[in-house]
Amino acid sequence: DIIRGKDLYEGNAKGKKQRLQLETNLQEIFKKIHEELKQEQKKEDQYKDDKPYYYKLREDWWNMNRKEVWKAIICYADKNNTYFRHRTSEGNICTVQKCKCLNGDPPTNLDYVPQYLR
């Protein structure tokens, strides 16, 4: 949510200041990515109206990199750590280990659920 620019958490006064700094840094990062994409003229048109927050570019970046980000988050997770419950609503054992699906894909079922509903 933070990368995609959709994080709802504002935190306390100190947290708001840090959050603003993080958002500013992310805007600079995606501005640089956008500048690099301008070198490839065909991609410039896709993001030309995306400034200054670069939400479309962020969304595309997230879609391309979510698996690597998730690997980085869970790289030291114990085999028994779970991101989900241990059993499905039907009572079956969940197919997740070490906070990931058995095939290695990141769990993306909550990516587009509004943050306040998670």
Coordinates of N, CA and C in Angstrom, one line a residue:
D1 N 0.8 -1.2 0.0 CA 0.0 0.0 0.0 C 0.9 1.3 0.0
I2 N 2.0 1.2 0.7 CA 2.8 2.4 0.8 C 3.4 2.7 -0.6
I3 N 4.0 1.6 -1.2 CA 4.6 1.8 -2.5 C 3.5 2.3 -3.5
R4 N 2.3 1.7 -3.5 CA 1.3 2.1 -4.4 C 0.6 3.4 -4.1
G5 N 1.0 4.0 -3.0 CA 0.5 5.3 -2.6 C -0.9 5.3 -2.1
K6 N -1.3 4.1 -1.5 CA -2.7 3.9 -1.0 C -2.7 3.6 0.5
D7 N -1.6 3.9 1.2 CA -1.6 3.6 2.6 C -2.5 4.6 3.4
L8 N -3.4 4.1 4.2 CA -4.3 5.0 4.9 C -3.8 5.4 6.3
Y9 N -2.8 4.6 6.8 CA -2.4 4.9 8.2 C -1.6 6.2 8.2
E10 N -2.0 7.1 9.1 CA -1.3 8.3 9.3 C -0.4 8.4 10.5
G11 N -0.8 7.6 11.5 CA 0.0 7.6 12.8 C -0.1 8.8 13.6
N12 N 0.8 8.9 14.6 CA 0.8 10.1 15.5 C 1.5 11.2 14.8
A13 N 1.8 12.3 15.5 CA 2.5 13.5 15.0 C 3.8 13.1 14.4
K14 N 4.6 12.4 15.2 CA 5.9 11.9 14.7 C 5.8 11.0 13.5
G15 N 4.8 10.1 13.5 CA 4.6 9.2 12.4 C 4.1 9.9 11.2
K16 N 3.3 11.0 11.3 CA 2.9 11.8 10.2 C 4.1 12.4 9.5
K17 N 5.0 12.9 10.3 CA 6.2 13.6 9.7 C 7.1 12.6 9.0
Q18 N 7.2 11.4 9.6 CA 8.0 10.3 8.9 C 7.3 9.8 7.7
R19 N 6.0 9.7 7.7 CA 5.2 9.3 6.6 C 5.3 10.3 5.4
L20 N 5.3 11.6 5.8 CA 5.4 12.6 4.7 C 6.8 12.5 4.1
Q21 N 7.8 12.3 4.9 CA 9.2 12.1 4.4 C 9.3 10.9 3.5
L22 N 8.7 9.8 3.9 CA 8.7 8.6 3.1 C 8.0 8.8 1.8
E23 N 6.8 9.5 1.8 CA 6.1 9.8 0.6 C 6.9 10.7 -0.4
T24 N 7.6 11.7 0.2 CA 8.5 12.5 -0.6 C 9.6 11.7 -1.2
N25 N 10.2 10.8 -0.5 CA 11.2 10.0 -1.0 C 10.7 9.1 -2.1
L26 N 9.6 8.5 -1.9 CA 9.0 7.7 -3.0 C 8.7 8.4 -4.2
Q27 N 8.2 9.7 -4.1 CA 7.9 10.5 -5.2 C 9.2 10.8 -6.0
E28 N 10.3 11.0 -5.3 CA 11.6 11.2 -5.9 C 12.1 10.0 -6.7
I29 N 11.9 8.8 -6.0 CA 12.3 7.5 -6.6 C 11.6 7.3 -7.9
F30 N 10.3 7.5 -7.8 CA 9.4 7.2 -9.0 C 9.6 8.3 -10.1
K31 N 10.0 9.5 -9.7 CA 10.3 10.5 -10.6 C 11.6 10.1 -11.4
K32 N 12.6 9.5 -10.7 CA 13.8 9.1 -11.4 C 13.4 7.9 -12.4
I33 N 12.6 7.0 -11.9 CA 12.2 5.9 -12.8 C 11.5 6.4 -14.0
H34 N 10.6 7.4 -13.8 CA 9.9 8.0 -14.9 C 10.8 8.7 -15.9
E35 N 11.9 9.4 -15.4 CA 12.8 10.0 -16.2 C 13.6 9.0 -17.1
E36 N 13.9 7.8 -16.5 CA 14.6 6.8 -17.2 C 13.6 6.2 -18.3
L37 N 12.4 6.1 -18.0 CA 11.4 5.6 -19.0 C 11.2 6.6 -20.1
K38 N 11.4 7.9 -19.9 CA 11.3 8.9 -20.9 C 12.3 8.6 -22.0
Q39 N 13.4 7.9 -21.7 CA 14.4 7.6 -22.7 C 13.8 6.6 -23.7
E40 N 12.9 5.8 -23.3 CA 12.2 5.0 -24.2 C 10.8 5.7 -24.5
Q41 N 10.8 6.4 -25.6 CA 9.7 7.3 -26.0 C 8.3 6.6 -25.9
K42 N 8.2 5.3 -26.3 CA 6.9 4.7 -26.3 C 6.3 4.6 -24.9
K43 N 7.1 4.5 -23.9 CA 6.6 4.3 -22.6 C 6.2 5.7 -21.9
E44 N 6.8 6.7 -22.4 CA 6.5 8.1 -21.9 C 5.0 8.4 -22.0
D45 N 4.4 8.1 -23.1 CA 3.0 8.4 -23.2 C 2.1 7.8 -22.2
Q46 N 2.5 6.6 -21.7 CA 1.7 5.8 -20.8 C 1.6 6.6 -19.4
Y47 N 2.7 7.3 -19.1 CA 2.8 7.9 -17.7 C 2.8 9.4 -17.8
K48 N 2.6 10.0 -18.9 CA 2.7 11.5 -19.0 C 1.8 12.3 -18.1
D49 N 0.7 11.8 -17.7 CA -0.3 12.5 -16.8 C -0.2 11.9 -15.4
D50 N 0.8 11.2 -15.1 CA 0.9 10.6 -13.8 C 1.6 11.4 -12.7
K51 N 2.2 12.5 -13.1 CA 2.9 13.4 -12.1 C 2.0 14.1 -11.2
P52 N 2.3 14.5 -10.0 CA 3.6 14.3 -9.3 C 3.7 13.0 -8.5
Y53 N 2.6 12.3 -8.3 CA 2.6 11.2 -7.4 C 2.9 9.9 -8.1
Y54 N 2.8 9.8 -9.4 CA 3.2 8.6 -10.2 C 2.4 7.3 -9.7
Y55 N 1.1 7.4 -9.5 CA 0.3 6.3 -9.0 C 0.3 5.2 -10.0
K56 N 0.1 5.5 -11.3 CA 0.1 4.4 -12.3 C 1.4 3.7 -12.4
L57 N 2.5 4.5 -12.4 CA 3.8 3.9 -12.4 C 4.1 3.1 -11.2
R58 N 3.7 3.5 -10.1 CA 3.8 2.8 -8.8 C 3.1 1.4 -8.9
E59 N 1.9 1.5 -9.4 CA 1.1 0.3 -9.5 C 1.8 -0.7 -10.5
D60 N 2.3 -0.2 -11.6 CA 3.0 -1.1 -12.6 C 4.3 -1.6 -11.9
W61 N 5.0 -0.8 -11.2 CA 6.2 -1.3 -10.6 C 5.9 -2.4 -9.6
W62 N 4.8 -2.1 -8.8 CA 4.4 -3.1 -7.8 C 4.1 -4.5 -8.5
N63 N 3.3 -4.4 -9.5 CA 3.0 -5.6 -10.2 C 4.2 -6.4 -10.7
M64 N 5.2 -5.7 -11.2 CA 6.4 -6.3 -11.7 C 7.3 -6.8 -10.6
N65 N 7.3 -6.2 -9.4 CA 8.2 -6.5 -8.4 C 7.7 -7.1 -7.1
R66 N 6.4 -7.3 -7.0 CA 5.8 -7.8 -5.7 C 6.4 -9.1 -5.3
K67 N 6.8 -10.0 -6.2 CA 7.3 -11.3 -5.8 C 8.7 -11.1 -5.1
E68 N 9.5 -10.2 -5.7 CA 10.8 -10.0 -5.1 C 10.7 -9.2 -3.8
V69 N 9.8 -8.3 -3.7 CA 9.6 -7.6 -2.4 C 9.2 -8.6 -1.3
W70 N 8.2 -9.5 -1.7 CA 7.7 -10.5 -0.7 C 8.9 -11.4 -0.3
K71 N 9.7 -11.8 -1.2 CA 10.9 -12.7 -0.9 C 11.8 -11.9 0.1
A72 N 12.0 -10.7 -0.1 CA 12.8 -9.9 0.8 C 12.2 -9.8 2.2
I73 N 10.9 -9.6 2.3 CA 10.2 -9.5 3.5 C 10.3 -10.8 4.3
I74 N 10.2 -11.9 3.7 CA 10.1 -13.2 4.4 C 11.4 -14.0 4.4
C75 N 12.5 -13.4 3.9 CA 13.7 -14.2 3.7 C 14.2 -14.9 5.0
Y76 N 13.9 -14.4 6.1 CA 14.3 -15.0 7.4 C 13.1 -15.6 8.2
A77 N 12.0 -15.7 7.5 CA 10.8 -16.3 8.2 C 11.0 -17.7 8.5
D78 N 10.6 -18.2 9.6 CA 10.7 -19.6 10.0 C 9.7 -20.4 9.2
K79 N 9.9 -21.6 8.9 CA 9.0 -22.5 8.1 C 7.6 -22.4 8.7
N80 N 7.5 -22.3 10.0 CA 6.1 -22.4 10.6 C 5.5 -21.0 10.7
N81 N 6.2 -20.0 10.3 CA 5.5 -18.6 10.4 C 4.4 -18.6 9.3
T82 N 3.3 -18.0 9.7 CA 2.2 -18.0 8.7 C 1.7 -16.6 8.6
Y83 N 1.3 -16.2 7.5 CA 0.6 -14.9 7.2 C -0.9 -15.0 7.3
F84 N -1.3 -16.2 7.1 CA -2.7 -16.6 7.1 C -3.0 -17.5 8.3
R85 N -4.3 -17.8 8.4 CA -4.7 -18.8 9.4 C -4.2 -20.2 9.0
H86 N -4.2 -21.1 9.9 CA -3.6 -22.5 9.7 C -4.6 -23.3 8.9
R87 N -5.9 -23.0 9.0 CA -6.9 -23.8 8.3 C -7.9 -22.9 7.5
T88 N -8.4 -23.4 6.5 CA -9.4 -22.7 5.7 C -10.7 -22.7 6.4
S89 N -11.7 -21.9 5.9 CA -13.0 -21.9 6.5 C -13.7 -23.3 6.4
E90 N -13.2 -24.1 5.4 CA -13.8 -25.5 5.3 C -13.1 -26.5 6.2
G91 N -12.1 -26.0 6.9 CA -11.3 -26.9 7.8 C -10.1 -27.6 7.2
N92 N -9.8 -27.3 6.0 CA -8.7 -27.9 5.3 C -7.4 -27.2 5.7
I93 N -6.3 -27.9 5.7 CA -5.0 -27.2 6.0 C -4.6 -26.2 4.9
C94 N -4.2 -25.0 5.3 CA -3.8 -24.0 4.3 C -2.5 -24.5 3.6
T95 N -2.4 -24.0 2.4 CA -1.2 -24.4 1.6 C -0.2 -23.3 1.6
V96 N 0.1 -22.7 2.8 CA 1.1 -21.7 2.9 C 2.1 -22.2 3.9
Q97 N 3.4 -22.0 3.6 CA 4.5 -22.2 4.5 C 5.4 -21.0 4.4
K98 N 6.1 -20.7 5.5 CA 7.0 -19.6 5.5 C 6.4 -18.4 4.9
C99 N 5.2 -18.1 5.2 CA 4.4 -17.0 4.8 C 4.3 -16.9 3.2
K100 N 4.3 -18.0 2.5 CA 4.1 -18.0 1.1 C 3.4 -19.2 0.7
C101 N 2.8 -19.1 -0.5 CA 2.1 -20.3 -1.1 C 3.2 -21.3 -1.4
L102 N 2.8 -22.6 -1.5 CA 3.8 -23.6 -1.7 C 4.5 -23.5 -3.0
N103 N 3.9 -22.9 -4.0 CA 4.5 -22.7 -5.3 C 5.5 -21.5 -5.3
G104 N 5.6 -20.8 -4.2 CA 6.5 -19.7 -4.1 C 5.9 -18.4 -4.4
D105 N 4.7 -18.3 -4.9 CA 4.1 -17.0 -5.2 C 3.8 -16.3 -3.9
P106 N 3.9 -14.9 -4.0 CA 3.5 -14.2 -2.8 C 1.9 -14.2 -2.7
P107 N 1.5 -14.1 -1.5 CA 0.0 -14.1 -1.3 C -0.5 -12.7 -1.7
T108 N -1.3 -12.7 -2.8 CA -1.7 -11.4 -3.3 C -3.2 -11.2 -3.1
N109 N -3.9 -12.1 -2.4 CA -5.3 -12.0 -2.3 C -5.8 -10.8 -1.5
L110 N -4.9 -10.2 -0.8 CA -5.3 -9.0 0.0 C -4.7 -7.7 -0.7
D111 N -4.0 -7.8 -1.8 CA -3.4 -6.6 -2.4 C -4.5 -5.5 -2.7
Y112 N -5.6 -5.9 -3.2 CA -6.6 -4.9 -3.6 C -7.8 -4.8 -2.7
V113 N -7.7 -5.5 -1.5 CA -8.8 -5.3 -0.5 C -8.5 -4.0 0.2
P114 N -9.5 -3.1 0.2 CA -9.2 -1.8 0.9 C -8.6 -2.0 2.3
Q115 N -7.6 -1.2 2.6 CA -6.8 -1.4 3.8 C -7.7 -1.4 5.1
Y116 N -8.7 -0.6 5.1 CA -9.6 -0.6 6.3 C -10.4 -1.9 6.5
L117 N -10.5 -2.7 5.5 CA -11.2 -4.0 5.6 C -10.3 -5.2 5.9
R118 N -9.0 -5.0 6.0 CA -8.1 -6.1 6.3 C -8.0 -6.3 7.7

